[in-house]
mmCIF file of C-alpha atoms in Angstrom:
data_model
loop_
_atom_site.group_PDB
_atom_site.id
_atom_site.type_symbol
_atom_site.label_atom_id
_atom_site.label_comp_id
_atom_site.label_asym_id
_atom_site.label_seq_id
_atom_site.Cartn_x
_atom_site.Cartn_y
_atom_site.Cartn_z
ATOM 1 C CA MET A 26 102.904 87.816 62.390
ATOM 2 C CA PHE A 27 100.412 89.233 64.865
ATOM 3 C CA LYS A 28 99.327 92.726 64.151
ATOM 4 C CA LYS A 29 97.791 92.877 67.582
ATOM 5 C CA GLN A 30 100.686 91.666 69.661
ATOM 6 C CA LEU A 31 100.771 91.811 73.432
ATOM 7 C CA THR A 32 103.755 93.761 74.650
ATOM 8 C CA ILE A 33 105.051 94.094 78.222
ATOM 9 C CA LYS A 34 103.841 97.671 78.163
ATOM 10 C CA ILE A 35 100.279 96.628 77.334
ATOM 11 C CA ILE A 36 100.326 93.925 80.035
ATOM 12 C CA LEU A 37 101.540 96.484 82.613
ATOM 13 C CA PHE A 38 98.729 98.819 81.671
ATOM 14 C CA LEU A 39 96.260 95.928 81.943
ATOM 15 C CA VAL A 40 97.535 95.161 85.472
ATOM 16 C CA LEU A 41 97.132 98.836 86.346
ATOM 17 C CA THR A 42 93.506 98.661 85.177
ATOM 18 C CA ASP A 43 93.042 95.589 87.433
ATOM 19 C CA ILE A 44 94.176 97.506 90.495
ATOM 20 C CA LEU A 45 92.118 100.565 89.608
ATOM 21 C CA GLU A 46 89.082 98.386 88.911
ATOM 22 C CA THR A 47 89.348 96.658 92.277
ATOM 23 C CA PHE A 48 89.501 100.076 93.927
ATOM 24 C CA THR A 49 86.438 101.136 91.913
ATOM 25 C CA HIS A 50 84.371 98.199 93.117
ATOM 26 C CA LEU A 51 85.345 98.799 96.746
ATOM 27 C CA CYS A 52 84.220 102.425 96.360
ATOM 28 C CA PHE A 53 80.930 101.414 94.728
ATOM 29 C CA LYS A 54 80.229 98.894 97.452
ATOM 30 C CA LYS A 55 80.934 101.536 100.120
ATOM 31 C CA SER A 56 78.527 103.982 98.475
ATOM 32 C CA ALA A 57 75.847 101.342 97.867
ATOM 33 C CA LEU A 58 75.814 100.507 101.573
ATOM 34 C CA ALA A 59 74.356 103.995 102.136
ATOM 35 C CA GLY A 60 71.154 102.928 100.387
ATOM 36 C CA SER A 61 71.005 99.324 101.564
ATOM 37 C CA GLY A 62 68.097 99.843 103.964
ATOM 38 C CA LEU A 63 65.727 101.296 101.358
ATOM 39 C CA ASN A 64 62.749 99.581 99.829
ATOM 40 C CA VAL A 65 63.116 100.223 96.108
ATOM 41 C CA LEU A 66 60.098 98.401 94.754
ATOM 42 C CA ASN A 67 58.419 101.640 93.622
ATOM 43 C CA PRO A 68 59.675 104.489 91.366
ATOM 44 C CA ALA A 69 59.956 106.929 94.292
ATOM 45 C CA GLY A 70 62.084 104.401 96.170
ATOM 46 C CA ILE A 71 64.363 103.947 93.168
ATOM 47 C CA PHE A 72 64.770 107.737 92.901
ATOM 48 C CA GLU A 73 65.489 108.035 96.618
ATOM 49 C CA PHE A 74 68.040 105.229 96.372
ATOM 50 C CA ILE A 75 69.858 106.902 93.468
ATOM 51 C CA VAL A 76 69.916 110.291 95.240
ATOM 52 C CA LEU A 77 71.189 108.723 98.458
ATOM 53 C CA VAL A 78 73.915 106.675 96.779
ATOM 54 C CA PHE A 79 75.071 109.500 94.518
ATOM 55 C CA SER A 80 75.416 111.852 97.491
ATOM 56 C CA SER A 81 78.121 109.558 98.845
ATOM 57 C CA PRO A 82 81.647 110.748 97.971
ATOM 58 C CA PHE A 83 82.707 107.143 97.369
ATOM 59 C CA VAL A 84 80.571 106.816 94.254
ATOM 60 C CA TRP A 85 82.328 109.852 92.720
ATOM 61 C CA LEU A 86 85.740 108.518 93.714
ATOM 62 C CA GLY A 87 84.740 105.255 92.039
ATOM 63 C CA LEU A 88 83.606 107.100 88.917
ATOM 64 C CA LEU A 89 86.904 108.981 88.783
ATOM 65 C CA THR A 90 88.788 105.685 88.669
ATOM 66 C CA VAL A 91 86.305 104.389 86.080
ATOM 67 C CA LEU A 92 87.238 107.397 83.945
ATOM 68 C CA SER A 93 90.961 106.683 84.261
ATOM 69 C CA VAL A 94 90.350 103.001 83.486
ATOM 70 C CA PHE A 95 88.333 104.120 80.456
ATOM 71 C CA ILE A 96 91.224 106.254 79.181
ATOM 72 C CA ILE A 97 93.759 103.427 79.602
ATOM 73 C CA TRP A 98 91.298 100.854 78.266
ATOM 74 C CA SER A 99 90.541 102.860 75.125
ATOM 75 C CA SER A 100 94.198 102.997 74.169
ATOM 76 C CA ILE A 101 94.627 99.278 74.907
ATOM 77 C CA LEU A 102 91.626 98.324 72.769
ATOM 78 C CA SER A 103 93.058 100.183 69.798
ATOM 79 C CA LYS A 104 95.976 97.750 69.889
ATOM 80 C CA ILE A 105 94.552 94.331 70.769
ATOM 81 C CA ASP A 106 91.304 92.415 70.297
ATOM 82 C CA LEU A 107 88.560 92.829 72.882
ATOM 83 C CA SER A 108 88.401 89.067 73.403
ATOM 84 C CA VAL A 109 92.137 89.114 74.267
ATOM 85 C CA ALA A 110 92.197 92.286 76.368
ATOM 86 C CA VAL A 111 89.255 91.426 78.612
ATOM 87 C CA PRO A 112 90.628 88.114 79.968
ATOM 88 C CA ILE A 113 94.038 89.541 80.876
ATOM 89 C CA ALA A 114 92.312 92.298 82.800
ATOM 90 C CA SER A 115 90.671 89.544 84.833
ATOM 91 C CA PHE A 116 93.222 89.384 87.641
ATOM 92 C CA SER A 117 90.630 91.426 89.512
ATOM 93 C CA TYR A 118 88.540 88.234 89.929
ATOM 94 C CA ILE A 119 90.977 87.299 92.696
ATOM 95 C CA LEU A 120 91.768 90.838 93.839
ATOM 96 C CA VAL A 121 88.150 91.844 94.438
ATOM 97 C CA PRO A 122 87.180 88.851 96.649
ATOM 98 C CA LEU A 123 90.460 89.218 98.579
ATOM 99 C CA THR A 124 89.917 92.910 99.231
ATOM 100 C CA SER A 125 86.265 92.341 100.125
ATOM 101 C CA VAL A 126 87.392 89.880 102.801
ATOM 102 C CA VAL A 127 90.083 92.234 104.116
ATOM 103 C CA TYR A 128 88.313 95.601 103.903
ATOM 104 C CA LEU A 129 84.608 94.749 103.904
ATOM 105 C CA HIS A 130 84.832 91.748 106.273
ATOM 106 C CA GLU A 131 82.790 89.578 103.932
ATOM 107 C CA LYS A 132 82.887 85.833 104.465
ATOM 108 C CA ILE A 133 83.748 83.539 101.560
ATOM 109 C CA SER A 134 83.033 79.819 101.951
ATOM 110 C CA MET A 135 85.280 77.097 100.508
ATOM 111 C CA LEU A 136 82.575 76.316 97.953
ATOM 112 C CA ARG A 137 82.560 79.916 96.779
ATOM 113 C CA TRP A 138 86.364 79.979 96.506
ATOM 114 C CA LEU A 139 86.005 76.855 94.359
ATOM 115 C CA GLY A 140 83.564 78.724 92.118
ATOM 116 C CA ILE A 141 85.904 81.723 91.928
ATOM 117 C CA PHE A 142 88.731 79.283 91.072
ATOM 118 C CA PHE A 143 86.629 77.855 88.206
ATOM 119 C CA ILE A 144 85.938 81.363 86.926
ATOM 120 C CA LEU A 145 89.645 82.224 87.065
ATOM 121 C CA ILE A 146 90.676 79.008 85.273
ATOM 122 C CA GLY A 147 87.996 79.728 82.672
ATOM 123 C CA VAL A 148 89.344 83.219 82.216
ATOM 124 C CA ILE A 149 92.925 81.893 81.875
ATOM 125 C CA PHE A 150 91.745 79.422 79.228
ATOM 126 C CA VAL A 151 90.067 82.222 77.365
ATOM 127 C CA SER A 152 93.264 84.271 77.387
ATOM 128 C CA LEU A 153 95.584 81.319 76.572
ATOM 129 C CA SER A 154 93.759 80.813 73.315
ATOM 130 C CA SER A 155 95.046 84.186 72.141
ATOM 131 C CA THR A 156 98.450 82.581 71.522
ATOM 132 C CA GLU A 157 96.854 80.210 69.002
ATOM 133 C CA LYS A 158 97.233 81.342 65.452
ATOM 134 C CA GLU A 159 94.533 83.867 64.769
ATOM 135 C CA SER A 160 93.047 84.873 61.493
ATOM 136 C CA PRO A 161 95.480 87.084 59.582
ATOM 137 C CA LEU A 162 94.369 90.615 60.268
ATOM 138 C CA ARG A 163 94.079 92.688 57.156
ATOM 139 C CA MET B 96 65.133 84.265 99.897
ATOM 140 C CA LYS B 97 65.180 82.108 96.725
ATOM 141 C CA GLU B 98 63.124 84.704 94.851
ATOM 142 C CA GLY B 99 65.528 87.394 96.032
ATOM 143 C CA LEU B 100 68.426 85.425 94.585
ATOM 144 C CA VAL B 101 66.655 85.045 91.233
ATOM 145 C CA LEU B 102 65.985 88.807 91.125
ATOM 146 C CA ILE B 103 69.623 89.617 91.962
ATOM 147 C CA LEU B 104 70.870 87.158 89.321
ATOM 148 C CA PHE B 105 68.511 88.714 86.782
ATOM 149 C CA LEU B 106 69.740 92.237 87.632
ATOM 150 C CA ILE B 107 73.386 91.154 87.315
ATOM 151 C CA PHE B 108 72.445 89.568 83.970
ATOM 152 C CA THR B 109 70.988 92.932 82.880
ATOM 153 C CA THR B 110 74.113 94.884 83.864
ATOM 154 C CA SER B 111 76.250 92.325 82.005
ATOM 155 C CA ILE B 112 74.164 92.770 78.853
ATOM 156 C CA CYS B 113 74.431 96.577 79.172
ATOM 157 C CA ASP B 114 78.201 96.321 79.665
ATOM 158 C CA THR B 115 78.537 94.015 76.671
ATOM 159 C CA ILE B 116 76.587 96.442 74.458
ATOM 160 C CA ASN B 117 78.796 99.276 75.690
ATOM 161 C CA GLN B 118 82.013 97.317 75.018
ATOM 162 C CA LEU B 119 80.875 96.339 71.518
ATOM 163 C CA ILE B 120 79.976 99.930 70.657
ATOM 164 C CA LEU B 121 83.302 101.147 72.058
ATOM 165 C CA LYS B 122 85.296 98.556 70.154
ATOM 166 C CA SER B 123 83.539 99.206 66.851
ATOM 167 C CA ALA B 124 83.949 102.966 67.334
ATOM 168 C CA ILE B 125 87.664 102.533 68.044
ATOM 169 C CA ASN B 126 88.046 100.235 65.039
ATOM 170 C CA SER B 127 86.470 102.902 62.851
ATOM 171 C CA LEU B 128 89.019 105.504 63.960
ATOM 172 C CA GLU B 129 92.044 103.522 62.710
ATOM 173 C CA ALA B 130 94.095 104.746 65.645
ATOM 174 C CA SER B 131 97.773 104.074 66.133
ATOM 175 C CA LEU B 132 98.705 103.049 69.649
ATOM 176 C CA SER B 133 100.436 105.595 71.783
ATOM 177 C CA PHE B 134 100.902 106.077 75.486
ATOM 178 C CA ASN B 135 101.506 109.779 74.957
ATOM 179 C CA LEU B 136 98.943 111.528 77.142
ATOM 180 C CA ILE B 137 98.167 114.357 74.682
ATOM 181 C CA LYS B 138 97.581 111.870 71.872
ATOM 182 C CA ILE B 139 95.369 109.736 74.108
ATOM 183 C CA LEU B 140 93.287 112.756 75.129
ATOM 184 C CA ARG B 141 92.952 113.795 71.494
ATOM 185 C CA PHE B 142 91.876 110.252 70.701
ATOM 186 C CA ILE B 143 89.265 110.317 73.487
ATOM 187 C CA LEU B 144 87.912 113.605 72.150
ATOM 188 C CA LYS B 145 87.646 112.089 68.685
ATOM 189 C CA LEU B 146 85.845 109.095 70.195
ATOM 190 C CA ALA B 147 83.485 111.335 72.148
ATOM 191 C CA SER B 148 82.478 113.079 68.927
ATOM 192 C CA LEU B 149 80.876 109.844 67.714
ATOM 193 C CA PRO B 150 77.173 109.667 68.661
ATOM 194 C CA ARG B 151 77.218 105.904 69.211
ATOM 195 C CA VAL B 152 79.848 106.302 71.942
ATOM 196 C CA TRP B 153 77.255 108.334 73.850
ATOM 197 C CA ILE B 154 74.650 105.614 73.362
ATOM 198 C CA GLY B 155 77.198 103.243 74.881
ATOM 199 C CA PHE B 156 77.685 105.732 77.699
ATOM 200 C CA LEU B 157 73.938 105.708 78.442
ATOM 201 C CA PHE B 158 74.084 101.931 78.708
ATOM 202 C CA SER B 159 76.932 102.180 81.197
ATOM 203 C CA VAL B 160 75.021 104.716 83.312
ATOM 204 C CA LEU B 161 72.045 102.342 83.381
ATOM 205 C CA SER B 162 74.371 99.471 84.215
ATOM 206 C CA LEU B 163 75.945 101.486 87.055
ATOM 207 C CA CYS B 164 72.588 102.288 88.680
ATOM 208 C CA ILE B 165 71.503 98.635 88.599
ATOM 209 C CA TRP B 166 74.947 97.576 89.818
ATOM 210 C CA LEU B 167 74.818 99.936 92.811
ATOM 211 C CA PHE B 168 71.424 98.531 93.729
ATOM 212 C CA VAL B 169 72.764 94.968 93.502
ATOM 213 C CA LEU B 170 75.740 95.912 95.706
ATOM 214 C CA SER B 171 73.395 97.386 98.306
ATOM 215 C CA LYS B 172 71.730 93.973 98.647
ATOM 216 C CA VAL B 173 74.464 91.344 98.319
ATOM 217 C CA ASP B 174 78.165 90.830 99.099
ATOM 218 C CA LEU B 175 80.661 92.373 96.699
ATOM 219 C CA ASN B 176 82.515 89.086 96.165
ATOM 220 C CA PHE B 177 79.291 87.325 95.131
ATOM 221 C CA ALA B 178 78.091 90.076 92.773
ATOM 222 C CA PHE B 179 81.527 90.511 91.226
ATOM 223 C CA SER B 180 81.979 86.781 90.593
ATOM 224 C CA VAL B 181 78.544 86.385 89.024
ATOM 225 C CA ASP B 182 79.177 89.482 86.903
ATOM 226 C CA SER B 183 81.830 87.420 85.071
ATOM 227 C CA MET B 184 78.946 86.167 82.911
ATOM 228 C CA HIS B 185 79.723 89.106 80.642
ATOM 229 C CA TYR B 186 82.689 87.069 79.335
ATOM 230 C CA VAL B 187 80.220 84.658 77.846
ATOM 231 C CA PHE B 188 78.260 87.445 76.170
ATOM 232 C CA ILE B 189 81.453 89.107 74.957
ATOM 233 C CA ALA B 190 82.756 85.825 73.496
ATOM 234 C CA LEU B 191 79.431 85.253 71.726
ATOM 235 C CA THR B 192 79.037 88.775 70.404
ATOM 236 C CA SER B 193 82.733 89.250 69.458
ATOM 237 C CA GLN B 194 82.287 86.353 67.091
ATOM 238 C CA LEU B 195 78.810 87.199 65.840
ATOM 239 C CA ILE B 196 79.064 90.981 65.543
ATOM 240 C CA LEU B 197 82.742 91.971 65.489
ATOM 241 C CA LYS B 198 83.636 88.809 63.492
ATOM 242 C CA GLU B 199 86.589 88.041 65.742
ATOM 243 C CA LYS B 200 87.775 84.436 65.795
ATOM 244 C CA VAL B 201 86.751 82.529 68.916
ATOM 245 C CA CYS B 202 88.498 79.137 69.066
ATOM 246 C CA TRP B 203 87.488 76.053 71.028
ATOM 247 C CA ARG B 204 89.764 76.833 74.000
ATOM 248 C CA ARG B 205 88.011 80.114 74.464
ATOM 249 C CA TRP B 206 84.658 78.323 74.434
ATOM 250 C CA LEU B 207 85.996 75.850 77.023
ATOM 251 C CA GLY B 208 87.069 78.838 79.123
ATOM 252 C CA THR B 209 83.632 80.409 78.921
ATOM 253 C CA LEU B 210 82.084 77.055 79.882
ATOM 254 C CA LEU B 211 84.324 76.930 82.996
ATOM 255 C CA ILE B 212 83.240 80.480 83.845
ATOM 256 C CA VAL B 213 79.599 79.419 83.666
ATOM 257 C CA VAL B 214 80.309 76.427 85.947
ATOM 258 C CA GLY B 215 82.102 78.767 88.349
ATOM 259 C CA ILE B 216 79.146 81.159 88.419
ATOM 260 C CA VAL B 217 76.777 78.294 89.202
ATOM 261 C CA ILE B 218 79.010 77.133 92.084
ATOM 262 C CA VAL B 219 79.366 80.666 93.449
ATOM 263 C CA SER B 220 75.557 81.058 93.360
ATOM 264 C CA LEU B 221 74.975 77.789 95.213
ATOM 265 C CA ASN B 222 75.331 79.158 98.732
#
């Protein structure tokens, strides 16, 4: 019935992209911290910021994982709709805050966890609707 | 402090728009290739090469570079968990544009989901 059916294989690859994406964001945060003290309200400051951040190895490590996510993502998108694929890849909305507490020692208030919970429920709703009958594809 | 928050929210909004444009371009490019799914690495690489030969994929790439630079700046100013949660606003843009541009069906549950995401973003931004 569905041309664009979710298989276990696709879900596993989506979970893999979640883990890689979480790693990417940790790397980006690490590299961004290098330029956190700069005043970037003028063009020279923006340039200096970009040079400083891109000389951090973390940003390149992050980009490497972005590339691998891109390769996996491209093959996933050829099989299922974007509006179905994106929500399932959203497990990272829990993974990223958790890892930022553990590895970056960020503090997350109860109110913020509530907001994150809302976002996650929203994302689950968005992905649940993919099991509704969709328009016949071609 | 309030003005800083507005600026950060605006910058995250900009990266979300850039990401949405990139995703739409990517999806339409992939649709145009009529690919068959395979997890064979050689086939995937060949597929990527075919994708990379399309000029619009490179326009999408420019948008993601722009998005990355803004994103790194945002991360240098605020906590990762805050920025990442607020960045979920791209779901809303993707839901809107998937329906308007890619003509995908977006049913009421999906709209309810995007509404919950918006509520979540507002709560996350409160403190």
